[in-house]
Coordinates of C-alpha atoms in Angstrom, one line a residue:
Chain U
M14 CA -19.4 30.7 -36.5
I15 CA -15.5 31.0 -35.4
Q16 CA -14.4 33.2 -32.3
A17 CA -11.1 34.2 -32.5
G18 CA -10.6 34.3 -28.8
D19 CA -12.3 30.9 -28.4
T20 CA -9.9 29.7 -31.3
A21 CA -6.6 31.5 -29.8
F22 CA -7.3 29.7 -26.3
V23 CA -7.5 26.2 -28.1
M24 CA -4.6 26.5 -29.7
I25 CA -2.4 27.7 -27.0
S26 CA -4.2 25.1 -24.8
A27 CA -3.4 22.4 -27.6
A28 CA 0.3 23.8 -27.4
L29 CA 0.7 23.7 -23.5
V30 CA -0.8 20.0 -23.5
L31 CA 1.7 19.2 -26.2
L32 CA 4.3 20.7 -23.8
M33 CA 3.1 17.8 -20.9
T34 CA 4.7 15.1 -23.0
P35 CA 8.5 16.6 -22.9
G36 CA 7.5 17.6 -19.2
L37 CA 6.5 14.2 -18.5
A38 CA 9.9 12.7 -19.9
L39 CA 11.9 14.6 -18.1
F40 CA 9.4 14.0 -14.7
Y41 CA 10.1 10.0 -15.6
G42 CA 13.5 10.5 -16.6
G43 CA 15.3 11.9 -13.3
M44 CA 13.4 9.1 -11.4
V45 CA 15.5 6.3 -13.4
R46 CA 19.1 5.5 -12.8
R47 CA 21.7 7.3 -14.8
K48 CA 22.0 4.8 -17.5
N49 CA 18.4 4.4 -18.7
V50 CA 17.5 8.1 -18.7
L51 CA 17.5 8.5 -22.5
G52 CA 15.5 5.4 -23.0
T53 CA 12.9 6.7 -20.5
I54 CA 12.7 10.1 -22.1
M55 CA 12.8 8.2 -25.6
Q56 CA 9.7 6.2 -24.6
S57 CA 7.7 9.5 -24.1
F58 CA 9.1 11.7 -26.6
V59 CA 8.7 9.2 -29.8
M60 CA 4.9 9.1 -29.1
I61 CA 4.8 12.8 -30.3
S62 CA 5.4 11.3 -33.6
L63 CA 3.9 7.8 -33.4
V64 CA 0.5 8.7 -32.2
S65 CA 0.2 11.7 -34.2
I66 CA 0.7 9.9 -37.6
E67 CA -2.1 7.5 -35.9
W68 CA -4.2 10.1 -35.3
V69 CA -4.7 11.8 -38.7
Y70 CA -5.2 8.2 -40.4
L71 CA -7.1 6.4 -37.8
G72 CA -7.4 8.1 -34.2
Y73 CA -9.5 11.0 -35.1
S74 CA -12.1 9.7 -37.0
M75 CA -12.5 6.7 -34.8
C76 CA -12.6 8.8 -31.8
F77 CA -14.9 11.7 -32.8
G78 CA -15.9 10.6 -36.1
P79 CA -19.3 9.6 -37.2
D80 CA -20.3 7.0 -34.9
A81 CA -20.6 3.2 -36.3
G82 CA -23.6 2.2 -34.4
G83 CA -24.3 1.6 -30.8
G84 CA -22.0 4.1 -29.8
F85 CA -18.9 2.0 -29.6
I86 CA -16.6 3.6 -32.2
G87 CA -16.5 6.3 -34.9
T88 CA -16.1 5.3 -38.6
L89 CA -13.1 5.9 -40.5
A90 CA -15.0 8.8 -42.8
W91 CA -12.6 11.6 -41.1
S92 CA -9.7 9.4 -42.2
G93 CA -6.7 11.6 -43.4
L94 CA -8.6 14.6 -41.8
A95 CA -11.0 14.3 -44.6
G96 CA -13.6 17.5 -44.0
V97 CA -12.0 18.5 -41.3
G98 CA -11.1 22.1 -41.9
A99 CA -11.6 25.5 -40.9
A100 CA -15.3 25.1 -40.8
P101 CA -16.2 24.6 -37.2
N102 CA -18.0 21.0 -35.9
P103 CA -21.0 22.2 -34.1
D104 CA -21.5 18.7 -32.0
Y105 CA -18.2 19.2 -30.3
A106 CA -16.8 23.0 -30.5
P107 CA -18.9 25.6 -32.4
T108 CA -16.6 28.8 -32.3
I109 CA -13.4 26.8 -33.5
P110 CA -12.1 25.6 -36.2
H111 CA -12.5 21.8 -36.6
A112 CA -9.0 21.5 -37.4
V113 CA -8.3 23.1 -34.5
F114 CA -10.5 20.8 -32.1
M115 CA -8.8 18.1 -33.7
I116 CA -5.1 19.1 -33.1
Y117 CA -6.3 19.6 -29.8
Q118 CA -7.4 16.2 -29.2
C119 CA -4.5 14.7 -30.7
M120 CA -2.2 16.0 -27.9
F121 CA -4.5 14.1 -25.3
A122 CA -3.9 11.0 -27.4
V123 CA 0.2 11.2 -27.4
I124 CA 0.4 11.5 -23.9
T125 CA -1.8 8.8 -22.7
P126 CA 0.2 6.0 -23.8
A127 CA 3.3 7.8 -22.6
L128 CA 2.0 7.9 -19.2
I129 CA 2.0 3.9 -19.2
T130 CA 6.0 4.0 -19.6
G131 CA 6.6 4.8 -16.2
A132 CA 5.2 1.3 -14.8
F133 CA 7.5 -0.6 -17.1
A134 CA 10.5 1.7 -16.5
E135 CA 14.4 0.4 -17.2
R136 CA 13.4 -2.7 -19.0
V137 CA 11.5 -3.1 -21.9
R138 CA 12.7 -3.4 -25.5
F139 CA 12.1 -0.3 -27.7
S140 CA 10.9 -1.9 -30.7
S141 CA 8.5 -4.3 -28.2
F142 CA 7.3 -0.9 -27.0
V143 CA 6.3 0.9 -29.9
V144 CA 4.2 -1.6 -31.3
F145 CA 2.4 -2.0 -28.0
S146 CA 2.0 1.5 -28.0
L147 CA 0.6 1.8 -31.3
L148 CA -2.0 -1.3 -31.0
W149 CA -3.0 0.2 -27.3
T150 CA -3.4 3.3 -28.9
V151 CA -5.8 1.7 -31.5
L152 CA -7.7 -1.0 -29.5
V153 CA -7.9 1.1 -26.2
Y154 CA -7.6 4.8 -26.4
N155 CA -9.7 5.4 -29.4
P156 CA -12.5 3.2 -28.6
V157 CA -12.9 4.7 -24.9
C158 CA -12.6 8.3 -26.1
H159 CA -15.2 7.6 -28.4
W160 CA -17.5 6.3 -25.8
V161 CA -16.4 9.0 -23.2
W162 CA -16.3 11.9 -25.6
G163 CA -17.3 10.8 -29.3
N164 CA -20.6 12.0 -30.4
G165 CA -23.2 9.2 -29.8
G166 CA -20.6 7.4 -27.5
W167 CA -22.6 5.1 -25.4
L168 CA -21.3 6.4 -22.1
K169 CA -21.6 9.9 -23.0
E170 CA -25.1 9.0 -23.7
M171 CA -25.6 7.2 -20.3
G172 CA -24.5 10.5 -18.6
V173 CA -20.9 9.8 -17.3
M174 CA -19.2 12.7 -16.8
D175 CA -15.4 13.2 -17.8
F176 CA -14.5 17.0 -18.0
A177 CA -10.9 16.1 -19.1
G178 CA -9.6 12.7 -19.1
G179 CA -10.2 11.2 -15.6
L180 CA -11.5 8.0 -17.3
V181 CA -10.1 8.7 -21.2
V182 CA -6.3 9.2 -20.2
H183 CA -5.4 8.5 -16.5
L184 CA -7.9 5.6 -15.8
T185 CA -7.1 3.8 -19.3
C186 CA -3.2 4.4 -18.5
G187 CA -3.3 3.2 -15.0
A188 CA -5.2 0.1 -15.9
A189 CA -2.5 -0.7 -18.8
A190 CA 0.1 0.1 -16.1
L191 CA -1.3 -2.5 -13.7
A192 CA -1.6 -5.5 -17.0
S193 CA 2.2 -4.2 -17.7
V194 CA 3.8 -5.0 -14.4
M195 CA 1.8 -8.2 -14.0
I196 CA 3.0 -9.6 -17.6
I197 CA 6.6 -7.9 -17.9
G198 CA 7.6 -8.6 -14.1
S199 CA 9.9 -6.3 -12.0
R200 CA 13.3 -4.6 -12.5
R201 CA 16.2 -7.3 -11.8
D202 CA 17.3 -7.0 -8.5
H203 CA 13.8 -5.3 -7.4
G204 CA 13.5 -6.2 -3.6
R205 CA 17.2 -6.7 -3.1
R206 CA 18.6 -3.4 -3.8
Q207 CA 17.0 0.4 -3.9
F208 CA 16.7 2.1 -7.6
F209 CA 17.5 5.7 -6.7
P210 CA 16.4 8.5 -8.7
H211 CA 19.4 9.7 -10.7
D212 CA 18.6 13.7 -11.0
L213 CA 15.6 15.0 -8.9
P214 CA 15.9 18.3 -10.3
M215 CA 15.0 16.7 -13.5
T216 CA 12.0 15.2 -11.9
L217 CA 10.9 18.6 -10.6
L218 CA 11.5 20.3 -13.8
G219 CA 9.5 18.1 -15.4
T220 CA 6.7 18.3 -12.6
G221 CA 6.5 22.4 -13.3
L222 CA 6.2 21.6 -17.0
L223 CA 3.1 19.2 -16.5
W224 CA 1.8 21.5 -14.1
F225 CA 2.0 24.3 -16.6
G226 CA 0.6 22.3 -19.5
W227 CA -2.3 20.7 -17.4
F228 CA -3.8 24.3 -17.8
G229 CA -4.1 23.7 -21.2
F230 CA -5.4 20.3 -20.5
N231 CA -8.3 21.1 -17.8
A232 CA -8.9 24.8 -18.9
G233 CA -8.8 24.2 -22.8
S234 CA -11.4 21.4 -22.5
A235 CA -14.0 24.0 -22.4
L236 CA -13.3 24.6 -25.8
A237 CA -13.7 28.3 -25.2
A238 CA -12.7 31.1 -23.5
D239 CA -15.4 31.3 -21.0
G240 CA -16.6 31.2 -17.4
V241 CA -16.3 27.1 -17.7
A242 CA -12.6 27.7 -18.8
G243 CA -12.3 29.9 -16.1
S244 CA -13.5 27.8 -13.0
A245 CA -11.5 24.7 -14.6
F246 CA -8.3 26.6 -14.6
V247 CA -8.9 27.6 -10.7
A248 CA -10.0 24.3 -9.9
T249 CA -6.6 22.7 -11.6
H250 CA -4.6 25.0 -9.7
L251 CA -6.4 24.4 -6.3
G252 CA -6.2 20.6 -7.0
G253 CA -2.5 20.2 -7.7
M254 CA -2.0 22.9 -4.8
A255 CA -4.1 20.3 -2.3
G256 CA -2.4 17.3 -3.4
M257 CA 0.9 18.4 -3.2
A258 CA 0.1 20.0 0.5
M259 CA -1.3 16.8 1.7
W260 CA 1.4 14.3 0.5
T261 CA 3.9 16.8 1.8
V262 CA 2.1 16.7 5.5
M263 CA 1.6 12.5 5.2
E264 CA 5.6 12.2 4.3
W265 CA 6.4 14.7 7.2
L266 CA 3.9 13.1 9.7
Y267 CA 4.9 9.5 8.5
Q268 CA 8.3 9.3 7.4
G269 CA 10.3 11.9 9.4
K270 CA 11.2 14.4 6.5
P271 CA 9.2 16.1 3.8
T272 CA 10.9 15.4 0.0
T273 CA 10.8 17.1 -2.9
L274 CA 9.7 13.8 -4.6
G275 CA 6.8 13.6 -2.5
A276 CA 5.9 17.0 -3.0
A277 CA 5.9 16.6 -6.8
S278 CA 4.0 13.2 -6.5
G279 CA 1.4 15.0 -4.6
A280 CA 0.9 17.7 -7.4
V281 CA 0.6 15.2 -10.0
A282 CA -1.8 13.3 -7.9
G283 CA -3.9 16.3 -7.1
L284 CA -3.7 17.5 -10.7
A285 CA -4.6 14.0 -12.0
T286 CA -7.4 13.6 -9.7
I287 CA -9.2 17.3 -10.3
T288 CA -9.0 16.4 -14.1
P289 CA -12.3 14.6 -14.8
A290 CA -14.0 17.1 -12.6
A291 CA -12.4 20.5 -13.1
G292 CA -15.1 21.9 -15.2
F293 CA -18.1 20.6 -13.3
V294 CA -16.8 21.6 -9.5
G295 CA -16.6 24.8 -7.4
P296 CA -13.0 25.6 -5.7
N297 CA -13.7 24.6 -2.5
A298 CA -14.6 21.2 -3.7
A299 CA -11.6 21.0 -5.8
V300 CA -9.6 21.9 -2.6
V301 CA -11.3 18.5 -1.1
I302 CA -10.7 16.8 -4.1
G303 CA -6.8 17.6 -4.2
L304 CA -6.8 16.8 -0.4
A305 CA -8.3 13.3 -1.1
A306 CA -5.8 12.7 -4.1
G307 CA -2.6 13.4 -1.9
L308 CA -3.8 11.2 0.7
C309 CA -5.3 8.5 -1.2
C310 CA -2.0 8.3 -3.5
Y311 CA 0.2 8.5 -0.9
W312 CA -1.3 5.2 0.9
A313 CA -1.5 3.6 -2.3
V314 CA 2.3 4.0 -3.4
V315 CA 3.1 3.0 0.4
L316 CA 1.0 -0.2 -0.2
K317 CA 2.8 -0.8 -3.5
S318 CA 6.2 -1.0 -1.8
K319 CA 4.7 -3.3 0.9
L320 CA 3.4 -5.2 -2.2
H321 CA 6.9 -5.8 -4.1
F322 CA 4.8 -4.7 -7.0
D323 CA 7.2 -2.9 -9.4
D324 CA 5.3 -0.4 -10.7
S325 CA 8.2 1.5 -11.4
L326 CA 7.3 5.1 -11.5
D327 CA 3.6 4.5 -9.8
V328 CA 1.5 4.8 -12.4
V329 CA -1.1 2.6 -11.3
G330 CA -1.0 4.5 -7.6
I331 CA -1.1 8.3 -8.8
H332 CA -2.6 8.3 -12.2
G333 CA -4.7 5.0 -12.1
L334 CA -6.5 5.8 -9.0
G335 CA -6.2 9.5 -9.4
G336 CA -8.2 9.2 -12.4
L337 CA -10.8 6.5 -10.7
L338 CA -11.2 8.9 -7.7
G339 CA -11.7 12.3 -9.5
T340 CA -14.1 10.6 -11.9
L341 CA -16.0 9.4 -8.5
M342 CA -16.0 12.7 -6.7
A343 CA -17.1 14.7 -9.8
G344 CA -20.3 12.3 -9.0
L345 CA -20.0 14.0 -5.7
F346 CA -19.5 17.6 -6.1
A347 CA -20.4 19.0 -9.6
S348 CA -22.9 21.3 -9.7
K349 CA -24.8 22.8 -12.8
Q350 CA -24.2 26.6 -10.9
V351 CA -20.8 25.9 -12.0
N352 CA -21.6 24.4 -15.1
P353 CA -24.8 24.5 -16.8
A354 CA -24.1 21.8 -19.7
G355 CA -23.0 19.5 -16.8
A356 CA -24.8 17.6 -14.1
D357 CA -25.6 18.1 -10.4
G358 CA -23.5 15.5 -8.3
L359 CA -24.8 13.5 -4.9
F360 CA -24.5 16.8 -2.9
F361 CA -26.2 18.9 -5.0
G362 CA -29.5 16.7 -4.8
N363 CA -28.3 14.2 -7.4
P364 CA -27.7 10.8 -6.2
A365 CA -28.0 8.8 -9.3
Q366 CA -24.8 10.5 -10.5
L367 CA -22.6 8.8 -8.5
G368 CA -23.8 5.6 -9.6
I369 CA -23.4 6.7 -13.2
Q370 CA -19.8 7.4 -12.5
A371 CA -19.0 4.6 -10.7
L372 CA -20.3 2.5 -13.7
G373 CA -18.3 4.5 -16.3
I374 CA -15.1 3.6 -14.0
A375 CA -15.7 -0.1 -13.9
I376 CA -16.7 -0.4 -17.6
V377 CA -13.7 1.7 -18.8
G378 CA -11.1 0.2 -16.1
A379 CA -12.0 -3.5 -17.1
Y380 CA -11.8 -3.0 -20.6
A381 CA -8.9 -1.1 -20.8
F382 CA -7.3 -3.8 -18.2
I383 CA -8.2 -6.8 -20.5
V384 CA -7.6 -5.5 -23.8
S385 CA -4.1 -4.2 -22.5
Y386 CA -3.3 -7.6 -21.0
A387 CA -4.2 -9.3 -23.7
I388 CA -1.6 -6.9 -26.5
L389 CA 1.2 -7.4 -23.9
K390 CA 0.7 -11.0 -24.1
A391 CA 0.3 -11.3 -27.8
V392 CA 3.6 -8.9 -27.9
N393 CA 5.5 -10.9 -25.8
A394 CA 4.7 -14.1 -27.4
T395 CA 5.9 -12.5 -30.8
M396 CA 8.5 -10.2 -30.2
G397 CA 9.2 -10.7 -26.3
L398 CA 9.1 -7.4 -24.3
R399 CA 12.0 -7.3 -22.0
L400 CA 15.6 -6.9 -22.3
T401 CA 18.3 -9.6 -22.0
P402 CA 19.7 -9.6 -18.1
D403 CA 22.8 -8.1 -19.8
Q404 CA 21.1 -5.2 -21.7
E405 CA 19.3 -4.7 -18.4
G406 CA 22.4 -4.2 -16.8
V407 CA 23.9 -1.9 -19.3
G408 CA 20.9 0.4 -19.8
L409 CA 18.5 1.3 -22.1
D410 CA 20.7 4.1 -23.2
V411 CA 23.6 2.0 -24.8
A412 CA 21.7 -1.1 -25.4
E413 CA 19.0 0.3 -27.1
H414 CA 19.8 3.7 -28.6
N415 CA 23.7 3.6 -28.7
E416 CA 23.8 6.9 -26.7
A417 CA 25.2 7.8 -23.1
A418 CA 23.2 10.8 -21.7
Y419 CA 26.4 11.8 -19.1
G420 CA 29.5 12.3 -21.1
E421 CA 33.0 12.1 -19.4
Chain P
M63 CA 45.6 -12.2 4.3
K64 CA 44.6 -12.0 0.9
K65 CA 43.0 -9.2 -1.4
I66 CA 40.3 -10.8 -3.7
E67 CA 39.3 -8.5 -6.5
I68 CA 36.3 -9.3 -8.5
I69 CA 35.6 -8.0 -11.9
T70 CA 32.1 -8.3 -12.7
R71 CA 28.8 -7.5 -15.1
P72 CA 27.1 -4.9 -13.1
Y73 CA 24.0 -6.6 -13.2
K74 CA 25.6 -9.6 -11.1
T75 CA 26.6 -7.4 -8.3
E76 CA 24.0 -8.2 -6.4
D77 CA 24.5 -12.1 -6.5
V78 CA 28.2 -11.9 -5.8
K79 CA 27.4 -9.9 -2.9
Q80 CA 25.0 -12.1 -1.6
A81 CA 27.3 -15.4 -2.1
L82 CA 30.2 -13.8 -0.3
T83 CA 27.8 -12.6 3.0
A84 CA 26.2 -16.1 2.6
I85 CA 29.6 -17.6 3.3
G86 CA 30.5 -15.3 6.3
V87 CA 32.3 -11.9 4.4
K88 CA 31.9 -9.1 6.6
G89 CA 32.6 -6.2 4.6
M90 CA 33.5 -5.1 1.3
T91 CA 34.3 -2.4 -1.0
A92 CA 32.5 -1.9 -4.5
G93 CA 32.5 0.9 -7.0
E94 CA 31.7 1.1 -10.9
V95 CA 34.9 0.8 -13.2
K96 CA 35.2 0.7 -17.3
G97 CA 37.7 -1.7 -18.6
F98 CA 38.2 -4.2 -21.5
G99 CA 39.4 -7.7 -21.9
R100 CA 38.3 -9.9 -24.5
Q101 CA 34.8 -8.5 -24.6
R102 CA 34.3 -5.8 -27.5
G103 CA 33.1 -2.4 -26.2
H104 CA 29.8 -1.1 -28.2
K105 CA 29.1 1.8 -30.6
E106 CA 27.7 4.8 -29.6
I107 CA 26.1 7.0 -32.7
Y108 CA 25.7 11.2 -32.1
R109 CA 24.0 12.4 -35.3
G110 CA 25.0 10.0 -37.4
A111 CA 28.9 9.5 -36.7
E112 CA 29.9 6.2 -35.2
Y113 CA 32.0 6.1 -32.4
Q114 CA 33.8 2.8 -30.7
V115 CA 33.8 2.8 -26.9
D116 CA 36.1 0.2 -25.8
F117 CA 35.5 0.5 -22.0
V118 CA 32.6 -1.7 -21.0
P119 CA 31.1 -0.7 -17.8
K120 CA 31.9 -3.4 -14.7
V121 CA 31.6 -3.5 -11.0
K122 CA 34.7 -4.0 -9.3
I123 CA 34.0 -5.7 -5.5
E124 CA 36.9 -5.7 -2.9
V125 CA 37.0 -8.0 -0.3
V126 CA 40.0 -8.9 2.2
V127 CA 40.1 -12.1 3.9
S128 CA 42.5 -14.9 6.0
D129 CA 44.3 -17.2 4.0
E130 CA 42.0 -20.1 4.7
M131 CA 38.7 -18.0 3.5
A132 CA 40.2 -16.8 0.3
P133 CA 39.4 -20.0 -1.8
K134 CA 35.9 -20.2 -0.9
V135 CA 35.4 -16.7 -1.6
V136 CA 37.1 -17.0 -5.0
K137 CA 34.6 -20.4 -5.6
A138 CA 31.7 -18.6 -4.4
A139 CA 32.2 -15.1 -6.3
R140 CA 32.7 -17.2 -9.6
E141 CA 29.7 -19.2 -9.2
A142 CA 27.6 -16.2 -8.6
A143 CA 29.0 -14.4 -11.4
L144 CA 29.3 -16.9 -14.0
T145 CA 26.8 -16.9 -17.4
G146 CA 29.5 -18.6 -19.7
E147 CA 29.4 -15.5 -22.3
V148 CA 32.6 -13.5 -23.2
G149 CA 32.5 -10.4 -20.7
D150 CA 31.9 -12.3 -17.3
G151 CA 35.1 -10.8 -16.0
K152 CA 38.2 -11.8 -13.7
I153 CA 39.2 -12.4 -10.1
F154 CA 42.2 -11.6 -8.7
I155 CA 43.5 -13.0 -5.7
I156 CA 46.8 -10.4 -4.1
P157 CA 48.4 -11.0 -1.1
V158 CA 48.2 -8.5 1.7
D159 CA 51.1 -7.7 4.6
D160 CA 48.7 -6.0 7.1
V161 CA 45.3 -4.5 7.8
V162 CA 45.0 -2.1 10.1
R163 CA 41.4 -0.9 11.9
I164 CA 41.6 2.7 12.2
R165 CA 39.1 3.2 14.9
T166 CA 40.9 0.6 17.3
G167 CA 44.4 0.2 16.1
E168 CA 43.6 -3.3 15.7
T169 CA 46.1 -5.5 13.1
G170 CA 45.8 -8.6 11.0
D171 CA 43.1 -11.1 11.3
D172 CA 41.6 -9.1 14.2
A173 CA 41.1 -5.9 11.7
I174 CA 39.3 -7.9 9.0

C-alpha cells in the first residue's frame, strides 16, 4: 500500500544521497594540490554514471534480488529492473514504489567506490581506476550489501545490525583503501616534502554538502517518514556535531590551534560513525558515539602520519575506523524503545548483540580487504595502476584529462 | 661568485634540493615557472575544441655560490635532474658581481 508521504520522503532522500557524491568530490578536491583537483573530482563524479549503469543491469539484483541460496548473493532475476516498478516490495519497503527503493539504494552504491579514491589520490591512472571500481562494485559491494541488507542475506539472518551502511559502505571502502595504499604505494616525494591542500574552502563546502546529504542517507534508511526516521535524523546531526567538537578540542589541545580541516574531518568522522547506529540509538548515545568518533579518528590519523602510510585523504582512519566503531557501538547502545524493529544492545540487557556486531565487522572487513587486494593486484598486473613519474609531476588534470582547473 | 639557475621537471625538485644540500649549499630560491625548449607542450580540450599549450610547467631553482663550488653544484644538479628524456631542462651559470646580506651588510662570499 503506497503512502504518499513515505514515497515523497524517500525520493527526496535519494536526491540528498546523490548530492553527497559531488559533495565528496569537493571535499576531496580541495585537499589535493591544484594540478590534481579535476582528476580527483572526476574520480568521484564518474561513479554516478558508471555505478548507476552497473546497478540497473547487475547491482540491484545481486544486492536485493531473490537469494541464490545460502544468503551469499542475489540472482539476476531483476536485471534490467525486471519487475521493479510502481508496486511496493513488501520485503524491503511496503509503503513506497519498488522503483523508489531501488533508486534510493543506487545512490549508496554510487558513493561507496567514490569514497575509496581519497586513499590513492594524486597518483592513479584513470583507465585502471575505472576498471578497478567496476570490479570492486560487483565483487565487493554487491555481495556485502546482499549479506547485510538483502532479503535472506546471511549476516542479516545472523542478526548483524547496520542501519545505513557502517559495514556496507564505510567499512568496505576503508578496507579497500587500506589494500590500495599497500599495493599502489605512496605519492612521489611522500615523507620528503609536505603536500598542502590547495583550497580548503572547497573542502568545507564539500563537508557542508555531505552533512546535508547525510540526513537522506541515515534518516532515509528508515524507508518511511516515521518516528524511526525522526530519531535517525536527530542522531545523525548529534553524531556529526559531537565528532566535530571532539576533533577540534583534540587539535587545540595537542597541536595548539583549532583548524578548519580538523573541524571538517571531525564532522565527517562523527557522521560516518553514527551511520550504522543512527536508527537504533537515542540522542544521548548519539552524542557519545560522535565524541568517540572524534577521539579515535583523530588519533588514527595522527598514527598514520607517524607510520608514513600514505592514505592521502584518510579514508582508513576516518571512514574505515568510523564504520567499524559505529557498528560496534550500535551493539552497545541500540534500544528497542528507539526502534522496535531493531535489537537491544549490551547496555539494554543484550550483551550477545555486541558479539554479533564484532563478528559482522570481522567478516565484512576481512572479505572486503582480501577481495580488494586481489582485484588491485590483478589490475596492476594487467594495466598498471600508477601514473609515470612525469605524469604524476604534471598532475592528473593535464596528464589524464587534458584540462587545467585554474586558467591564467 | 656564480649564480646557478637550474630549470628542471617539477617532480625532480626534491631530488635536486637534496643533492645540493648534501654538497653544502646553504640556501636556494625556487619557484614554479612555465616555458618551452625542445619538449613539446600538451593539449587541453574544452567542450571538444583542442588547444595546444606550448608552455610546460617546470621548476626553477636558483643558487649563488663561490667560484670553486660552482662546478660541483652543476654536476650534482645535473645528476639529480637527469632522466635522459627530452624535457630534462637546462642549467645556466651566470657570473655575479657581488652579494649583500641585508641584515648585516656583509658582502661577497661572506654574504652567501
